[in-house]
């Protein structure tokens, strides 16, 4: 079976601490796949908030998540403390990839990697748009 591979880019842009909530646990008793996606969204929203933006307002432009990939490395359980590192890669005129590395806060064991393709979007015009310059400056 072919496996998805997510490499860790060089450019880390943000890091935050999160905890596994009881609602993040699946029938097998560990961190659920859908919760990984929710944790990536939380990390991304915190990154935007840290810079005074929202996901629908970076100088009047928003974002759309166009695809997602998740690779599991180990289990996490309630109420584990986690660290999420956020990286960027493949920046183009209108899009980029955000790569998330989730580890146990104590000991650093890697739990998962995820990647979301982000397209900047003009919600007034209902179409993709260039990445705002202020966002590009944060990445530099």
Short mmCIF file of N, CA and C in Angstrom, two decimals:
data_model
loop_
_atom_site.label_atom_id
_atom_site.label_comp_id
_atom_site.label_asym_id
_atom_site.label_seq_id
_atom_site.Cartn_x
_atom_site.Cartn_y
_atom_site.Cartn_z
N UNK A 1 0.84 -1.18 0.00
CA UNK A 1 0.00 0.00 0.00
C UNK A 1 0.89 1.24 0.00
N UNK A 2 0.60 2.17 -0.90
CA UNK A 2 1.34 3.43 -0.96
C UNK A 2 0.94 4.30 0.22
N UNK A 3 1.91 4.93 0.85
CA UNK A 3 1.65 5.81 2.00
C UNK A 3 1.89 7.25 1.59
N UNK A 4 1.10 8.13 2.14
CA UNK A 4 1.32 9.56 1.96
C UNK A 4 2.56 9.94 2.76
N UNK A 5 3.35 10.82 2.21
CA UNK A 5 4.54 11.30 2.90
C UNK A 5 4.43 12.82 3.02
N UNK A 6 4.63 13.33 4.22
CA UNK A 6 4.63 14.78 4.46
C UNK A 6 5.98 15.15 5.05
N UNK A 7 6.77 15.88 4.28
CA UNK A 7 8.07 16.34 4.75
C UNK A 7 7.90 17.61 5.56
N UNK A 8 8.79 17.82 6.51
CA UNK A 8 8.76 19.04 7.33
C UNK A 8 9.57 20.12 6.62
N UNK A 9 8.92 21.22 6.23
CA UNK A 9 9.64 22.32 5.58
C UNK A 9 10.60 23.01 6.54
N UNK A 10 11.46 23.86 6.00
CA UNK A 10 12.43 24.59 6.82
C UNK A 10 11.79 25.73 7.59
N UNK A 11 10.78 26.36 7.03
CA UNK A 11 10.24 27.61 7.58
C UNK A 11 9.11 27.38 8.57
N UNK A 12 9.46 27.34 9.89
CA UNK A 12 8.42 27.29 10.92
C UNK A 12 7.93 28.70 11.17
N UNK A 13 6.60 28.88 11.18
CA UNK A 13 6.05 30.22 11.34
C UNK A 13 5.28 30.41 12.65
N UNK A 14 4.99 29.31 13.36
CA UNK A 14 4.17 29.43 14.55
C UNK A 14 4.22 28.13 15.33
N UNK A 15 3.95 28.23 16.63
CA UNK A 15 3.84 27.06 17.48
C UNK A 15 2.82 27.36 18.57
N UNK A 16 2.05 26.37 18.96
CA UNK A 16 1.07 26.55 20.03
C UNK A 16 0.90 25.25 20.80
N UNK A 17 0.44 25.36 22.02
CA UNK A 17 0.16 24.20 22.85
C UNK A 17 -1.35 23.94 22.87
N UNK A 18 -1.71 22.68 22.79
CA UNK A 18 -3.10 22.25 22.84
C UNK A 18 -3.18 21.00 23.71
N UNK A 19 -4.38 20.61 24.07
CA UNK A 19 -4.59 19.38 24.83
C UNK A 19 -5.61 18.52 24.12
N UNK A 20 -5.48 17.21 24.30
CA UNK A 20 -6.47 16.29 23.76
C UNK A 20 -7.71 16.38 24.65
N UNK A 21 -8.83 16.71 24.04
CA UNK A 21 -10.10 16.81 24.77
C UNK A 21 -10.79 15.44 24.75
N UNK A 22 -11.68 15.21 25.67
CA UNK A 22 -12.42 13.94 25.69
C UNK A 22 -13.20 13.76 24.40
N UNK A 23 -13.67 14.84 23.82
CA UNK A 23 -14.43 14.75 22.55
C UNK A 23 -13.54 14.41 21.36
N UNK A 24 -12.22 14.45 21.54
CA UNK A 24 -11.26 14.09 20.48
C UNK A 24 -10.98 12.60 20.42
N UNK A 25 -11.52 11.84 21.36
CA UNK A 25 -11.23 10.41 21.46
C UNK A 25 -12.25 9.59 20.67
N UNK A 26 -11.76 8.58 19.96
CA UNK A 26 -12.66 7.73 19.16
C UNK A 26 -12.99 6.43 19.90
N UNK A 27 -13.67 5.53 19.23
CA UNK A 27 -14.11 4.26 19.82
C UNK A 27 -12.95 3.39 20.29
N UNK A 28 -11.77 3.59 19.72
CA UNK A 28 -10.59 2.80 20.10
C UNK A 28 -9.85 3.41 21.30
N UNK A 29 -10.33 4.55 21.77
CA UNK A 29 -9.74 5.15 22.96
C UNK A 29 -8.56 6.07 22.72
N UNK A 30 -8.28 6.40 21.46
CA UNK A 30 -7.18 7.32 21.18
C UNK A 30 -7.65 8.48 20.30
N UNK A 31 -6.75 9.41 20.04
CA UNK A 31 -7.05 10.61 19.26
C UNK A 31 -7.61 10.22 17.90
N UNK A 32 -8.79 10.73 17.58
CA UNK A 32 -9.50 10.39 16.35
C UNK A 32 -8.96 11.17 15.15
N UNK A 33 -9.16 10.58 13.97
CA UNK A 33 -8.68 11.22 12.74
C UNK A 33 -9.35 12.57 12.50
N UNK A 34 -10.65 12.68 12.75
CA UNK A 34 -11.33 13.95 12.53
C UNK A 34 -10.86 15.01 13.53
N UNK A 35 -10.42 14.59 14.70
CA UNK A 35 -9.90 15.53 15.69
C UNK A 35 -8.57 16.12 15.24
N UNK A 36 -7.78 15.36 14.52
CA UNK A 36 -6.51 15.89 13.98
C UNK A 36 -6.82 17.09 13.10
N UNK A 37 -7.82 16.96 12.24
CA UNK A 37 -8.19 18.07 11.36
C UNK A 37 -8.68 19.27 12.17
N UNK A 38 -9.44 19.02 13.22
CA UNK A 38 -9.91 20.11 14.09
C UNK A 38 -8.73 20.79 14.78
N UNK A 39 -7.74 20.02 15.22
CA UNK A 39 -6.56 20.60 15.86
C UNK A 39 -5.76 21.47 14.87
N UNK A 40 -5.67 21.03 13.62
CA UNK A 40 -4.97 21.86 12.63
C UNK A 40 -5.71 23.18 12.42
N UNK A 41 -7.03 23.11 12.40
CA UNK A 41 -7.82 24.34 12.25
C UNK A 41 -7.59 25.27 13.44
N UNK A 42 -7.57 24.73 14.64
CA UNK A 42 -7.32 25.53 15.84
C UNK A 42 -5.95 26.20 15.76
N UNK A 43 -4.94 25.47 15.36
CA UNK A 43 -3.60 26.01 15.24
C UNK A 43 -3.57 27.14 14.20
N UNK A 44 -4.17 26.90 13.06
CA UNK A 44 -4.19 27.90 11.99
C UNK A 44 -4.95 29.16 12.44
N UNK A 45 -6.10 28.98 13.10
CA UNK A 45 -6.88 30.12 13.59
C UNK A 45 -6.08 30.93 14.62
N UNK A 46 -5.34 30.24 15.48
CA UNK A 46 -4.51 30.94 16.47
C UNK A 46 -3.39 31.72 15.79
N UNK A 47 -2.80 31.14 14.75
CA UNK A 47 -1.77 31.84 13.99
C UNK A 47 -2.33 33.13 13.40
N UNK A 48 -3.49 33.03 12.76
CA UNK A 48 -4.11 34.22 12.19
C UNK A 48 -4.41 35.25 13.30
N UNK A 49 -4.99 34.81 14.40
CA UNK A 49 -5.33 35.70 15.51
C UNK A 49 -4.08 36.38 16.08
N UNK A 50 -2.99 35.64 16.20
CA UNK A 50 -1.73 36.18 16.70
C UNK A 50 -1.29 37.40 15.89
N UNK A 51 -1.60 37.39 14.58
CA UNK A 51 -1.21 38.49 13.70
C UNK A 51 -2.32 39.52 13.52
N UNK A 52 -3.42 39.38 14.26
CA UNK A 52 -4.49 40.35 14.18
C UNK A 52 -5.46 40.12 13.02
N UNK A 53 -5.45 38.94 12.46
CA UNK A 53 -6.30 38.61 11.32
C UNK A 53 -7.34 37.57 11.73
N UNK A 54 -8.22 37.26 10.79
CA UNK A 54 -9.08 36.09 10.86
C UNK A 54 -8.91 35.34 9.55
N UNK A 55 -9.46 34.16 9.49
CA UNK A 55 -9.32 33.37 8.25
C UNK A 55 -10.15 33.93 7.10
N UNK A 56 -11.02 34.89 7.39
CA UNK A 56 -11.76 35.53 6.31
C UNK A 56 -11.41 37.01 6.17
N UNK A 57 -10.37 37.46 6.90
CA UNK A 57 -9.99 38.86 6.77
C UNK A 57 -8.51 39.09 7.03
N UNK A 58 -7.75 38.97 5.96
CA UNK A 58 -6.35 39.40 5.94
C UNK A 58 -6.33 40.51 4.90
N UNK A 59 -6.42 41.76 5.38
CA UNK A 59 -6.56 42.91 4.49
C UNK A 59 -7.73 42.72 3.51
N UNK A 60 -8.84 42.22 4.04
CA UNK A 60 -10.04 42.06 3.23
C UNK A 60 -10.13 40.77 2.44
N UNK A 61 -9.12 39.95 2.50
CA UNK A 61 -9.12 38.67 1.77
C UNK A 61 -9.16 37.52 2.75
N UNK A 62 -9.75 36.42 2.34
CA UNK A 62 -9.86 35.25 3.20
C UNK A 62 -9.11 34.06 2.62
N UNK A 63 -9.36 32.91 3.22
CA UNK A 63 -8.73 31.68 2.74
C UNK A 63 -9.78 30.60 2.53
N UNK A 64 -9.40 29.63 1.73
CA UNK A 64 -10.16 28.40 1.52
C UNK A 64 -9.17 27.25 1.65
N UNK A 65 -9.55 26.20 2.34
CA UNK A 65 -8.73 24.99 2.40
C UNK A 65 -9.13 24.14 1.21
N UNK A 66 -8.17 23.88 0.31
CA UNK A 66 -8.50 23.15 -0.91
C UNK A 66 -8.20 21.66 -0.83
N UNK A 67 -7.31 21.24 0.05
CA UNK A 67 -7.12 19.80 0.29
C UNK A 67 -6.39 19.57 1.60
N UNK A 68 -6.47 18.34 2.06
CA UNK A 68 -5.92 17.96 3.37
C UNK A 68 -5.26 16.59 3.27
N UNK A 69 -4.15 16.42 3.98
CA UNK A 69 -3.53 15.11 4.12
C UNK A 69 -3.09 14.95 5.57
N UNK A 70 -3.22 13.73 6.09
CA UNK A 70 -2.81 13.44 7.47
C UNK A 70 -2.01 12.14 7.48
N UNK A 71 -0.90 12.15 8.20
CA UNK A 71 -0.08 10.95 8.38
C UNK A 71 0.09 10.73 9.88
N UNK A 72 -0.26 9.55 10.35
CA UNK A 72 -0.17 9.22 11.77
C UNK A 72 1.19 8.61 12.08
N UNK A 73 1.73 9.00 13.23
CA UNK A 73 3.02 8.48 13.69
C UNK A 73 2.89 7.68 14.98
N UNK A 74 2.01 8.10 15.89
CA UNK A 74 1.80 7.40 17.16
C UNK A 74 0.46 7.84 17.75
N UNK A 75 0.09 7.22 18.85
CA UNK A 75 -1.19 7.52 19.48
C UNK A 75 -1.08 8.70 20.46
N UNK A 76 -2.23 9.32 20.69
CA UNK A 76 -2.37 10.29 21.77
C UNK A 76 -3.69 9.98 22.47
N UNK A 77 -3.74 10.31 23.75
CA UNK A 77 -4.89 9.96 24.58
C UNK A 77 -5.35 11.17 25.38
N UNK A 78 -6.58 11.13 25.87
CA UNK A 78 -7.09 12.15 26.78
C UNK A 78 -6.36 12.02 28.11
N UNK A 79 -5.87 13.07 28.71
CA UNK A 79 -5.83 14.49 28.36
C UNK A 79 -4.42 14.94 27.98
N UNK A 80 -3.75 14.23 27.09
CA UNK A 80 -2.36 14.54 26.73
C UNK A 80 -2.20 16.01 26.33
N UNK A 81 -1.06 16.57 26.73
CA UNK A 81 -0.67 17.92 26.31
C UNK A 81 0.14 17.80 25.03
N UNK A 82 -0.20 18.62 24.05
CA UNK A 82 0.42 18.55 22.73
C UNK A 82 1.09 19.87 22.38
N UNK A 83 2.05 19.78 21.48
CA UNK A 83 2.63 20.97 20.85
C UNK A 83 2.37 20.84 19.36
N UNK A 84 1.91 21.93 18.75
CA UNK A 84 1.71 21.94 17.30
C UNK A 84 2.63 22.99 16.70
N UNK A 85 3.43 22.55 15.75
CA UNK A 85 4.30 23.46 15.03
C UNK A 85 3.71 23.64 13.64
N UNK A 86 3.70 24.89 13.18
CA UNK A 86 3.14 25.23 11.88
C UNK A 86 4.24 25.73 10.96
N UNK A 87 4.29 25.14 9.78
CA UNK A 87 5.29 25.47 8.76
C UNK A 87 4.57 25.88 7.48
N UNK A 88 5.28 26.58 6.59
CA UNK A 88 4.74 26.87 5.26
C UNK A 88 5.68 26.33 4.20
N UNK A 89 5.08 26.01 3.05
CA UNK A 89 5.83 25.46 1.94
C UNK A 89 5.08 25.79 0.65
N UNK A 90 5.78 25.70 -0.45
CA UNK A 90 5.19 25.84 -1.79
C UNK A 90 4.32 27.08 -1.93
N UNK A 91 4.88 28.22 -1.53
CA UNK A 91 4.16 29.49 -1.65
C UNK A 91 4.15 29.90 -3.12
N UNK A 92 2.96 30.20 -3.63
CA UNK A 92 2.82 30.69 -5.00
C UNK A 92 2.09 32.03 -4.96
N UNK A 93 1.62 32.50 -6.08
CA UNK A 93 0.94 33.80 -6.14
C UNK A 93 -0.36 33.82 -5.33
N UNK A 94 -1.12 32.72 -5.36
CA UNK A 94 -2.43 32.70 -4.72
C UNK A 94 -2.58 31.63 -3.64
N UNK A 95 -1.58 30.78 -3.47
CA UNK A 95 -1.76 29.67 -2.54
C UNK A 95 -0.45 29.29 -1.85
N UNK A 96 -0.60 28.43 -0.84
CA UNK A 96 0.55 27.89 -0.12
C UNK A 96 0.10 26.63 0.59
N UNK A 97 1.05 25.90 1.11
CA UNK A 97 0.75 24.74 1.94
C UNK A 97 1.14 25.04 3.38
N UNK A 98 0.27 24.67 4.29
CA UNK A 98 0.59 24.74 5.71
C UNK A 98 0.80 23.31 6.19
N UNK A 99 1.93 23.09 6.85
CA UNK A 99 2.27 21.77 7.37
C UNK A 99 2.28 21.86 8.89
N UNK A 100 1.60 20.91 9.52
CA UNK A 100 1.44 20.88 10.97
C UNK A 100 2.14 19.63 11.49
N UNK A 101 2.97 19.81 12.52
CA UNK A 101 3.62 18.68 13.18
C UNK A 101 3.12 18.66 14.62
N UNK A 102 2.47 17.56 14.99
CA UNK A 102 1.87 17.43 16.31
C UNK A 102 2.72 16.46 17.13
N UNK A 103 3.18 16.93 18.29
CA UNK A 103 4.02 16.10 19.16
C UNK A 103 3.48 16.14 20.59
N UNK A 104 3.88 15.14 21.37
CA UNK A 104 3.60 15.17 22.80
C UNK A 104 4.46 16.26 23.42
N UNK A 105 3.85 17.11 24.22
CA UNK A 105 4.59 18.21 24.85
C UNK A 105 5.68 17.66 25.76
N UNK A 106 5.39 16.60 26.48
CA UNK A 106 6.39 15.98 27.35
C UNK A 106 7.04 14.83 26.60
N UNK A 107 8.27 15.02 26.24
CA UNK A 107 9.02 13.98 25.56
C UNK A 107 9.17 14.18 24.06
N UNK A 108 8.28 14.94 23.45
CA UNK A 108 8.42 15.28 22.04
C UNK A 108 8.10 14.20 21.04
N UNK A 109 7.52 13.07 21.47
CA UNK A 109 7.20 12.01 20.52
C UNK A 109 6.18 12.52 19.51
N UNK A 110 6.47 12.28 18.24
CA UNK A 110 5.59 12.76 17.17
C UNK A 110 4.31 11.92 17.10
N UNK A 111 3.19 12.61 17.01
CA UNK A 111 1.88 11.96 16.92
C UNK A 111 1.40 11.92 15.48
N UNK A 112 1.48 13.07 14.80
CA UNK A 112 0.97 13.14 13.43
C UNK A 112 1.56 14.33 12.70
N UNK A 113 1.48 14.24 11.38
CA UNK A 113 1.77 15.37 10.50
C UNK A 113 0.53 15.57 9.64
N UNK A 114 0.26 16.82 9.34
CA UNK A 114 -0.86 17.12 8.46
C UNK A 114 -0.45 18.24 7.53
N UNK A 115 -1.14 18.31 6.42
CA UNK A 115 -0.86 19.36 5.44
C UNK A 115 -2.18 19.85 4.87
N UNK A 116 -2.35 21.18 4.83
CA UNK A 116 -3.51 21.76 4.19
C UNK A 116 -3.05 22.70 3.09
N UNK A 117 -3.67 22.59 1.93
CA UNK A 117 -3.43 23.55 0.86
C UNK A 117 -4.37 24.72 1.10
N UNK A 118 -3.81 25.92 1.13
CA UNK A 118 -4.56 27.13 1.43
C UNK A 118 -4.56 28.01 0.18
N UNK A 119 -5.75 28.39 -0.26
CA UNK A 119 -5.91 29.31 -1.39
C UNK A 119 -6.50 30.60 -0.84
N UNK A 120 -5.87 31.73 -1.13
CA UNK A 120 -6.47 32.99 -0.73
C UNK A 120 -7.66 33.29 -1.63
N UNK A 121 -8.70 33.88 -1.01
CA UNK A 121 -9.99 33.98 -1.68
C UNK A 121 -10.63 35.33 -1.39
N UNK A 122 -11.13 35.95 -2.46
CA UNK A 122 -11.87 37.21 -2.34
C UNK A 122 -13.35 36.83 -2.23
N UNK A 123 -13.89 36.91 -1.01
CA UNK A 123 -15.27 36.48 -0.79
C UNK A 123 -16.27 37.42 -1.44
N UNK A 124 -15.93 38.68 -1.65
CA UNK A 124 -16.83 39.62 -2.33
C UNK A 124 -16.96 39.25 -3.81
N UNK A 125 -15.84 38.85 -4.41
CA UNK A 125 -15.83 38.49 -5.84
C UNK A 125 -16.07 37.00 -6.07
N UNK A 126 -15.99 36.20 -4.97
CA UNK A 126 -16.17 34.75 -5.04
C UNK A 126 -15.16 34.08 -5.97
N UNK A 127 -13.87 34.49 -5.82
CA UNK A 127 -12.83 33.87 -6.64
C UNK A 127 -11.47 33.97 -5.94
N UNK A 128 -10.55 33.08 -6.31
CA UNK A 128 -9.19 33.15 -5.74
C UNK A 128 -8.54 34.50 -6.05
N UNK A 129 -7.63 34.89 -5.15
CA UNK A 129 -6.94 36.17 -5.30
C UNK A 129 -5.49 36.03 -4.85
N UNK A 130 -4.66 37.00 -5.17
CA UNK A 130 -3.27 36.94 -4.71
C UNK A 130 -3.17 36.98 -3.18
N UNK A 131 -2.13 36.34 -2.66
CA UNK A 131 -1.86 36.39 -1.23
C UNK A 131 -1.54 37.84 -0.86
N UNK A 132 -2.20 38.41 0.15
CA UNK A 132 -1.90 39.79 0.54
C UNK A 132 -0.43 39.97 0.93
N UNK A 133 0.12 41.12 0.56
CA UNK A 133 1.54 41.42 0.85
C UNK A 133 1.86 41.33 2.33
N UNK A 134 0.92 41.76 3.20
CA UNK A 134 1.17 41.71 4.65
C UNK A 134 1.36 40.27 5.12
N UNK A 135 0.67 39.34 4.50
CA UNK A 135 0.83 37.92 4.85
C UNK A 135 2.19 37.41 4.38
N UNK A 136 2.57 37.78 3.18
CA UNK A 136 3.88 37.36 2.63
C UNK A 136 5.00 37.89 3.52
N UNK A 137 4.87 39.12 4.03
CA UNK A 137 5.91 39.70 4.89
C UNK A 137 6.10 38.89 6.16
N UNK A 138 5.00 38.36 6.71
CA UNK A 138 5.09 37.53 7.91
C UNK A 138 5.87 36.24 7.62
N UNK A 139 5.75 35.75 6.42
CA UNK A 139 6.43 34.51 6.05
C UNK A 139 7.92 34.69 5.82
N UNK A 140 8.34 35.91 5.58
CA UNK A 140 9.77 36.17 5.24
C UNK A 140 10.67 36.21 6.44
#
